[in-house]
């Protein structure tokens, strides 16, 4: 442990009464810990209290890691810790697995061969791309292919877990799927600077497994870690955790193995626990005193859990729990009657309980089909409700349309966002023109997003300015070293730049900068210590003024240079300097477009492919030298294809010019407007709101308004407008729909049991509890009845006050149905037939 130099405040006076088991876990902050805790035992409270205790014991908040399964859980953890240590909440790393991987990859982007400004494709983005690559109409078919591609990445081992592994070998195990189309999917992601969810985990594993220097940096990054919901953890995710904690071993793994319901998706908690116990020999704790529900419901759930082949946790109701009502069981004639009965019970509750909250009542089903059927019966009886399939906020057309407008500002090469932006509202640019640009552009290095670049209008070629400046001598090649990757908080500690004259190095600039923020972990990357900078650095104001004088009106270029420019401008503003407008062109996408099928696009890899002599890539000056040599090899290829690009731009110039000018103005506004104001501006100026208004689609307009509320609520005022917008767009890409449903509307959510994982409700209805539905026919056929039991257990444990179980004697086709065998596993003393 690295002790912090900061004096931490002690706990606040208002303490929550903890039981002995909870307190023992909280006090055990040193060494490995395994906690098995069913829902309702105060698990989240214990996790937050352990963080507070760790800080009190001297752990630096900046070196504490908390991993959760959902953004909702991360938010809850953050708010609990904030009560104790509000000054340090920003220092803690509290993330989901995917968010952690994204963060790690942005830190190491250059070393992994990724663009630092990569865009994250959510499931919907990936499905749309799969459908394009495989020429599919069915989303279900696309979903199946995406799942198998994802499994191939997450299960990769050995030589397939490498940056140098050819795509054909990486996806070799997928014999039954067209390999060329899979490779096309992955290459298209790369072309768009995009990573899908599986890529985030895959690349994080690759860099930790394959690069000793990177692995060493991340092994030193944290001193204390907690991993929640281990029952949902995939072995590939455990691999990442293992690297992060094996040095200090101050790690807690916490979860409820009895709620393992994602084995079909690759989670393997028993294997994860086996490795954790073998590699760390953790001290084991159990939480069993339960506070969440009534005694009747808790004892009923416990009696059902006795049916498990192997039970891992136990439930003992707290003495503070009220006894409560029994579980009401109803057998209806058919599915419609069952839905009507559920609707009537909700109406009865609404009439008998003052201010009865519909959004704290949930109807759970095994399948989306069943959820939809119940939804239709509630709607007929005018009970406000929705299904997540209906809702799916972040997958809605209008939400994806709005986000595409924002993403094109942040990620100009994201062809998927560009295509969506051109589709709604219509801009007079048809599919034929789009296809021509995309097809012909492959041969000359132009992408759809280049058609709205100002350089395309001004020079008739998106690379026209770069070519002109390369030959005229007004081009500066840049690289920097920094204390980290936060544009708003980290500092530039070295700037290296070289002005080219007719393509050859002419004048060099180099400055080491005195830092106010400690270099911390970044020293392992660049080798510049605080002491060295103190002795050799110059004040930041002096360095930036000299640099801006050196640059003048030159065009800047470099490898992954957008980050360099943004952090220079941010740091200079913080130093009190009026910053100039800096224009830049990035070499990374040029290399990607003109050097085909490299397995990664690290600067060293590209240099080797071009026959460039290698320079040690540890300092900014070294990278500038290598970048110049790479640029000199690429410029002739740009020049040879310039005429074809000019012809393509000229042909479509008039169609794209209005949009180009509009996007250019948006980029200017984005520097000063807060994200919600930027969103409102774009919704108005893009014509998207008018488009849905004219189509008389008020629900879509309501959803856009809700998106504005989300942007307002999640905006971080301590970040600049641009960085806050970037963070919000990434957050939305990683968000799950259940993170937001029913927060603002008083409606009954009708969701699947899988979607209800991690949620709680005062009143719960479990519908369709018939044999072959719960448990599901395919699970019975395939021998997976144990996971179906755990799924039903999850459904039962969502309720805090009331639980209703219903089924029907006949299905929609008139075939008879039997009551689920699972009901017989619940102690009859807690059931009441109605």
PDB file of C-alpha atoms in Angstrom, residues 164-295:
ATOM      1  CA  UNK A 164      -0.512  -9.922 -33.954  1.00  0.00           C
ATOM      2  CA  UNK A 165      -3.100 -12.671 -34.387  1.00  0.00           C
ATOM      3  CA  UNK A 166      -4.610 -12.539 -37.918  1.00  0.00           C
ATOM      4  CA  UNK A 167      -8.378 -12.154 -37.957  1.00  0.00           C
ATOM      5  CA  UNK A 168      -8.715 -15.442 -39.823  1.00  0.00           C
ATOM      6  CA  UNK A 169      -7.006 -17.230 -36.935  1.00  0.00           C
ATOM      7  CA  UNK A 170      -8.792 -15.244 -34.199  1.00  0.00           C
ATOM      8  CA  UNK A 171     -12.186 -16.216 -35.613  1.00  0.00           C
ATOM      9  CA  UNK A 172     -11.090 -19.647 -36.840  1.00  0.00           C
ATOM     10  CA  UNK A 173     -13.239 -21.510 -34.277  1.00  0.00           C
ATOM     11  CA  UNK A 174     -16.413 -20.119 -35.906  1.00  0.00           C
ATOM     12  CA  UNK A 175     -16.500 -22.735 -38.655  1.00  0.00           C
ATOM     13  CA  UNK A 176     -20.223 -22.456 -39.365  1.00  0.00           C
ATOM     14  CA  UNK A 177     -20.176 -18.694 -40.038  1.00  0.00           C
ATOM     15  CA  UNK A 178     -18.737 -17.016 -43.121  1.00  0.00           C
ATOM     16  CA  UNK A 179     -15.194 -16.087 -42.110  1.00  0.00           C
ATOM     17  CA  UNK A 180     -14.789 -13.319 -44.736  1.00  0.00           C
ATOM     18  CA  UNK A 181     -17.945 -11.610 -43.439  1.00  0.00           C
ATOM     19  CA  UNK A 182     -16.765 -11.855 -39.837  1.00  0.00           C
ATOM     20  CA  UNK A 183     -13.459 -10.302 -40.854  1.00  0.00           C
ATOM     21  CA  UNK A 184     -15.394  -7.604 -42.727  1.00  0.00           C
ATOM     22  CA  UNK A 185     -17.319  -6.813 -39.541  1.00  0.00           C
ATOM     23  CA  UNK A 186     -14.115  -6.472 -37.539  1.00  0.00           C
ATOM     24  CA  UNK A 187     -12.322  -4.467 -40.240  1.00  0.00           C
ATOM     25  CA  UNK A 188     -15.291  -2.117 -40.515  1.00  0.00           C
ATOM     26  CA  UNK A 189     -15.153  -1.510 -36.778  1.00  0.00           C
ATOM     27  CA  UNK A 190     -11.494  -0.589 -37.151  1.00  0.00           C
ATOM     28  CA  UNK A 191     -12.198   1.683 -40.099  1.00  0.00           C
ATOM     29  CA  UNK A 192     -14.753   3.533 -37.995  1.00  0.00           C
ATOM     30  CA  UNK A 193     -12.384   3.777 -35.005  1.00  0.00           C
ATOM     31  CA  UNK A 194     -14.945   1.691 -33.128  1.00  0.00           C
ATOM     32  CA  UNK A 195     -14.810  -1.046 -30.503  1.00  0.00           C
ATOM     33  CA  UNK A 196     -17.766  -3.244 -29.614  1.00  0.00           C
ATOM     34  CA  UNK A 197     -18.376  -4.466 -26.065  1.00  0.00           C
ATOM     35  CA  UNK A 198     -16.406  -7.685 -26.558  1.00  0.00           C
ATOM     36  CA  UNK A 199     -13.488  -5.714 -28.018  1.00  0.00           C
ATOM     37  CA  UNK A 200     -13.183  -3.702 -24.813  1.00  0.00           C
ATOM     38  CA  UNK A 201     -12.514  -6.825 -22.760  1.00  0.00           C
ATOM     39  CA  UNK A 202     -10.509  -8.536 -25.514  1.00  0.00           C
ATOM     40  CA  UNK A 203      -8.037  -5.696 -26.053  1.00  0.00           C
ATOM     41  CA  UNK A 204      -7.637  -5.139 -22.302  1.00  0.00           C
ATOM     42  CA  UNK A 205      -6.745  -8.816 -21.879  1.00  0.00           C
ATOM     43  CA  UNK A 206      -4.442  -8.725 -24.894  1.00  0.00           C
ATOM     44  CA  UNK A 207      -2.381  -5.829 -23.603  1.00  0.00           C
ATOM     45  CA  UNK A 208      -2.138  -7.223 -20.048  1.00  0.00           C
ATOM     46  CA  UNK A 209      -1.159 -10.673 -21.280  1.00  0.00           C
ATOM     47  CA  UNK A 210       1.160  -9.633 -24.069  1.00  0.00           C
ATOM     48  CA  UNK A 211       3.078  -6.552 -22.974  1.00  0.00           C
ATOM     49  CA  UNK A 212       5.270  -6.789 -19.881  1.00  0.00           C
ATOM     50  CA  UNK A 213       5.638  -3.007 -19.552  1.00  0.00           C
ATOM     51  CA  UNK A 214       1.896  -2.359 -19.775  1.00  0.00           C
ATOM     52  CA  UNK A 215       1.160  -5.189 -17.369  1.00  0.00           C
ATOM     53  CA  UNK A 216       3.687  -3.796 -14.898  1.00  0.00           C
ATOM     54  CA  UNK A 217       2.084  -0.352 -15.003  1.00  0.00           C
ATOM     55  CA  UNK A 218      -1.385  -1.683 -14.261  1.00  0.00           C
ATOM     56  CA  UNK A 219      -0.189  -4.071 -11.563  1.00  0.00           C
ATOM     57  CA  UNK A 220       1.096  -0.966  -9.762  1.00  0.00           C
ATOM     58  CA  UNK A 221      -1.998   1.152 -10.423  1.00  0.00           C
ATOM     59  CA  UNK A 222      -4.265   0.162  -7.487  1.00  0.00           C
ATOM     60  CA  UNK A 223      -3.715  -0.842  -3.861  1.00  0.00           C
ATOM     61  CA  UNK A 224      -7.268  -1.853  -2.948  1.00  0.00           C
ATOM     62  CA  UNK A 225     -10.045  -3.406  -5.032  1.00  0.00           C
ATOM     63  CA  UNK A 226     -13.598  -4.710  -4.724  1.00  0.00           C
ATOM     64  CA  UNK A 227     -15.504  -6.741  -7.303  1.00  0.00           C
ATOM     65  CA  UNK A 228     -19.276  -6.943  -6.931  1.00  0.00           C
ATOM     66  CA  UNK A 229     -21.662  -9.496  -8.480  1.00  0.00           C
ATOM     67  CA  UNK A 230     -19.052 -12.204  -8.994  1.00  0.00           C
ATOM     68  CA  UNK A 231     -21.829 -14.553 -10.064  1.00  0.00           C
ATOM     69  CA  UNK A 232     -22.073 -12.548 -13.314  1.00  0.00           C
ATOM     70  CA  UNK A 233     -18.325 -12.469 -13.934  1.00  0.00           C
ATOM     71  CA  UNK A 234     -16.848 -14.083 -17.030  1.00  0.00           C
ATOM     72  CA  UNK A 235     -13.459 -15.750 -16.747  1.00  0.00           C
ATOM     73  CA  UNK A 236     -12.038 -13.204 -19.211  1.00  0.00           C
ATOM     74  CA  UNK A 237     -13.066 -10.423 -16.810  1.00  0.00           C
ATOM     75  CA  UNK A 238     -11.481 -12.265 -13.912  1.00  0.00           C
ATOM     76  CA  UNK A 239      -8.246 -12.421 -15.949  1.00  0.00           C
ATOM     77  CA  UNK A 240      -8.177  -8.617 -15.959  1.00  0.00           C
ATOM     78  CA  UNK A 241      -8.936  -8.359 -12.235  1.00  0.00           C
ATOM     79  CA  UNK A 242      -6.237 -10.897 -11.431  1.00  0.00           C
ATOM     80  CA  UNK A 243      -3.573  -8.774 -13.115  1.00  0.00           C
ATOM     81  CA  UNK A 244      -4.740  -5.654 -11.272  1.00  0.00           C
ATOM     82  CA  UNK A 245      -4.696  -7.147  -7.762  1.00  0.00           C
ATOM     83  CA  UNK A 246      -2.081  -9.903  -7.662  1.00  0.00           C
ATOM     84  CA  UNK A 247       0.652  -7.563  -6.358  1.00  0.00           C
ATOM     85  CA  UNK A 248      -1.176  -6.127  -3.324  1.00  0.00           C
ATOM     86  CA  UNK A 249      -3.837  -8.836  -2.830  1.00  0.00           C
ATOM     87  CA  UNK A 250      -6.126  -6.361  -1.030  1.00  0.00           C
ATOM     88  CA  UNK A 251      -9.134  -7.562  -2.982  1.00  0.00           C
ATOM     89  CA  UNK A 252     -12.687  -8.482  -2.063  1.00  0.00           C
ATOM     90  CA  UNK A 253     -14.875 -10.613  -4.336  1.00  0.00           C
ATOM     91  CA  UNK A 254     -18.535 -10.333  -3.393  1.00  0.00           C
ATOM     92  CA  UNK A 255     -21.718 -11.849  -4.736  1.00  0.00           C
ATOM     93  CA  UNK A 256     -24.533 -14.357  -4.518  1.00  0.00           C
ATOM     94  CA  UNK A 257     -23.728 -17.594  -6.317  1.00  0.00           C
ATOM     95  CA  UNK A 258     -27.330 -18.680  -5.830  1.00  0.00           C
ATOM     96  CA  UNK A 259     -28.282 -15.945  -8.326  1.00  0.00           C
ATOM     97  CA  UNK A 260     -26.106 -17.250 -11.156  1.00  0.00           C
ATOM     98  CA  UNK A 261     -28.337 -16.769 -14.209  1.00  0.00           C
ATOM     99  CA  UNK A 262     -25.938 -15.836 -16.990  1.00  0.00           C
ATOM    100  CA  UNK A 263     -24.118 -19.103 -17.632  1.00  0.00           C
ATOM    101  CA  UNK A 264     -25.744 -19.155 -21.075  1.00  0.00           C
ATOM    102  CA  UNK A 265     -23.940 -15.873 -21.780  1.00  0.00           C
ATOM    103  CA  UNK A 266     -20.556 -17.090 -20.605  1.00  0.00           C
ATOM    104  CA  UNK A 267     -20.400 -16.268 -16.899  1.00  0.00           C
ATOM    105  CA  UNK A 268     -18.781 -19.071 -14.930  1.00  0.00           C
ATOM    106  CA  UNK A 269     -18.741 -18.104 -11.249  1.00  0.00           C
ATOM    107  CA  UNK A 270     -17.727 -21.555 -10.055  1.00  0.00           C
ATOM    108  CA  UNK A 271     -14.596 -21.502 -12.214  1.00  0.00           C
ATOM    109  CA  UNK A 272     -13.930 -17.905 -11.187  1.00  0.00           C
ATOM    110  CA  UNK A 273     -14.272 -18.788  -7.492  1.00  0.00           C
ATOM    111  CA  UNK A 274     -12.056 -21.826  -7.997  1.00  0.00           C
ATOM    112  CA  UNK A 275      -9.267 -19.724  -9.463  1.00  0.00           C
ATOM    113  CA  UNK A 276      -9.697 -16.988  -6.874  1.00  0.00           C
ATOM    114  CA  UNK A 277      -9.469 -19.439  -3.995  1.00  0.00           C
ATOM    115  CA  UNK A 278      -6.502 -21.240  -5.540  1.00  0.00           C
ATOM    116  CA  UNK A 279      -4.553 -18.074  -6.409  1.00  0.00           C
ATOM    117  CA  UNK A 280      -5.375 -15.901  -3.372  1.00  0.00           C
ATOM    118  CA  UNK A 281      -6.598 -18.193  -0.567  1.00  0.00           C
ATOM    119  CA  UNK A 282      -9.102 -15.556   0.606  1.00  0.00           C
ATOM    120  CA  UNK A 283     -10.663 -15.267   4.041  1.00  0.00           C
ATOM    121  CA  UNK A 284     -14.327 -16.254   3.615  1.00  0.00           C
ATOM    122  CA  UNK A 285     -17.338 -14.475   5.054  1.00  0.00           C
ATOM    123  CA  UNK A 286     -21.083 -14.950   4.771  1.00  0.00           C
ATOM    124  CA  UNK A 287     -23.835 -12.388   5.111  1.00  0.00           C
ATOM    125  CA  UNK A 288     -27.161 -13.945   5.991  1.00  0.00           C
ATOM    126  CA  UNK A 289     -29.171 -11.531   8.176  1.00  0.00           C
ATOM    127  CA  UNK A 290     -31.679 -10.115   5.695  1.00  0.00           C
ATOM    128  CA  UNK A 291     -33.387  -6.732   5.862  1.00  0.00           C
ATOM    129  CA  UNK A 292     -34.906  -6.357   2.440  1.00  0.00           C
ATOM    130  CA  UNK A 293     -38.329  -7.979   2.589  1.00  0.00           C
ATOM    131  CA  UNK A 294     -40.942  -9.278   4.990  1.00  0.00           C
ATOM    132  CA  UNK A 295     -40.267 -12.392   7.069  1.00  0.00           C
TER     133      UNK A 295
END
